[in-house]
Coordinates of C-alpha atoms in Angstrom, one line a residue:
X1 CA -45.9 -36.2 18.4
X2 CA -45.9 -32.4 18.5
X3 CA -48.7 -32.3 21.0
X4 CA -46.8 -34.8 23.2
X5 CA -43.7 -32.6 23.1
X6 CA -45.7 -29.6 24.0
X7 CA -47.4 -31.4 26.9
X8 CA -44.0 -32.6 28.2
X9 CA -42.7 -29.1 28.0
X10 CA -45.7 -27.8 29.9
X11 CA -45.3 -30.4 32.6
X12 CA -41.6 -29.6 33.0
X13 CA -42.3 -25.9 33.2
X14 CA -45.1 -26.3 35.7
X15 CA -42.9 -28.5 37.9
X16 CA -40.1 -26.0 37.8
X17 CA -42.5 -23.2 38.8
X18 CA -43.5 -25.1 41.9
X19 CA -40.3 -24.3 43.7
X20 CA -38.2 -26.4 46.0
X21 CA -39.7 -29.0 48.3
X22 CA -38.7 -28.5 51.9
X23 CA -36.7 -31.4 53.3
X24 CA -38.8 -31.6 56.5
X25 CA -41.8 -32.5 54.4
X26 CA -40.6 -36.1 53.8
X27 CA -39.4 -38.9 56.0
X28 CA -35.8 -40.2 55.8
X29 CA -35.1 -42.6 53.0
X30 CA -34.4 -45.6 55.2
X31 CA -37.9 -45.6 56.8
X32 CA -41.1 -46.6 55.0
X33 CA -43.8 -43.9 55.4
X34 CA -45.7 -41.3 53.5
X35 CA -45.1 -37.6 53.2
X36 CA -46.7 -35.5 55.8
X37 CA -50.2 -34.5 54.7
X38 CA -52.0 -31.3 55.7
X39 CA -55.5 -31.7 57.2
X40 CA -56.8 -29.1 54.7
X41 CA -58.9 -30.7 52.0
X42 CA -57.7 -30.5 48.5
X43 CA -54.1 -29.7 49.3
X44 CA -51.8 -31.2 46.7
X45 CA -48.1 -31.9 46.9
X46 CA -46.9 -28.4 46.0
X47 CA -47.9 -26.2 49.0
X48 CA -51.7 -25.8 48.6
X49 CA -53.8 -22.6 48.5
X50 CA -51.1 -19.9 49.1
X51 CA -48.8 -21.5 46.5
X52 CA -51.6 -21.8 44.0
X53 CA -52.7 -18.2 44.3
X54 CA -49.2 -16.8 44.3
X55 CA -48.0 -18.9 41.3
X56 CA -51.2 -18.1 39.4
X57 CA -50.6 -14.4 39.8
X58 CA -47.0 -14.8 38.7
X59 CA -47.6 -17.1 35.8
X60 CA -50.9 -15.7 34.5
X61 CA -50.9 -11.9 35.4
X62 CA -53.4 -11.1 32.6
X63 CA -55.9 -13.7 33.9
X64 CA -55.4 -12.7 37.5
X65 CA -55.8 -9.0 36.9
X66 CA -58.8 -7.7 38.8
X67 CA -59.5 -10.9 40.7
X68 CA -59.3 -11.4 44.4
X69 CA -57.4 -14.3 45.9
X70 CA -60.7 -15.9 46.7
X71 CA -61.8 -15.7 43.1
X72 CA -58.6 -17.2 41.9
X73 CA -58.9 -20.0 44.5
X74 CA -62.5 -20.6 43.6
X75 CA -61.6 -20.9 39.9
X76 CA -58.8 -23.3 40.8
X77 CA -61.1 -25.5 42.9
X78 CA -63.6 -25.5 40.0
X79 CA -60.8 -26.6 37.7
X80 CA -59.9 -29.5 40.1
X81 CA -63.6 -30.6 40.1
X82 CA -63.8 -30.4 36.3
X83 CA -60.7 -32.4 35.9
X84 CA -61.8 -35.0 38.4
X85 CA -65.2 -35.3 36.8
X86 CA -64.1 -35.6 33.2
X87 CA -60.8 -37.3 33.9
X88 CA -59.1 -34.9 31.4
X89 CA -56.4 -32.4 32.0
X90 CA -58.5 -29.6 30.4
X91 CA -62.2 -29.1 29.8
X92 CA -64.3 -26.7 27.8
X93 CA -65.7 -25.2 31.0
X94 CA -62.2 -24.4 32.2
X95 CA -61.5 -22.6 28.9
X96 CA -64.7 -20.7 29.2
X97 CA -63.9 -19.8 32.9
X98 CA -60.7 -18.1 31.7
X99 CA -62.0 -16.7 28.4
X100 CA -59.6 -19.0 26.4
X101 CA -60.1 -20.4 23.0
X102 CA -58.9 -23.4 21.0
X103 CA -55.9 -21.5 19.7
X104 CA -52.5 -23.2 20.4
X105 CA -51.4 -20.4 22.7
X106 CA -54.6 -20.5 24.7
X107 CA -54.5 -24.3 25.0
X108 CA -50.9 -24.0 26.2
X109 CA -52.0 -21.6 28.9
X110 CA -55.0 -23.8 29.8
X111 CA -52.7 -26.8 30.2
X112 CA -50.3 -24.8 32.4
X113 CA -53.2 -23.7 34.6
X114 CA -54.4 -27.3 34.9
X115 CA -50.9 -28.5 35.8
X116 CA -50.5 -25.7 38.4
X117 CA -53.8 -26.7 40.0
X118 CA -53.0 -30.4 39.9
X119 CA -49.6 -30.0 41.6
X120 CA -50.7 -27.4 44.2
X121 CA -54.4 -27.5 44.8
X122 CA -56.2 -30.6 43.7
X123 CA -54.6 -33.3 45.8
X124 CA -55.5 -36.9 45.5
X125 CA -59.2 -37.3 44.4

């Protein structure tokens, strides 16, 4: 039960960090259509590459320190690939990539990274 509450809290915090959705992104309620989709591969619902890199730097400054935007993006894309392959929100390779352990604090951070990637970068796979 405790893990479930932590996961729900992580999900809420990650969604709140995504920022507001622009109203021009979706069609009016009365029509049946899908949201506009960028032609860039891997773009999720939360703004894609620039949002991911910006939010990663804000939310995880210690992990972003010394990394270029390209390195952060590459790590995020690798996270998306790992999650898609294993069908799990976090993987040991993701923990290794960021130098995180099995501690509760590190797992919380890893889940937040995974949720950020899921909602901004991974898109539908």
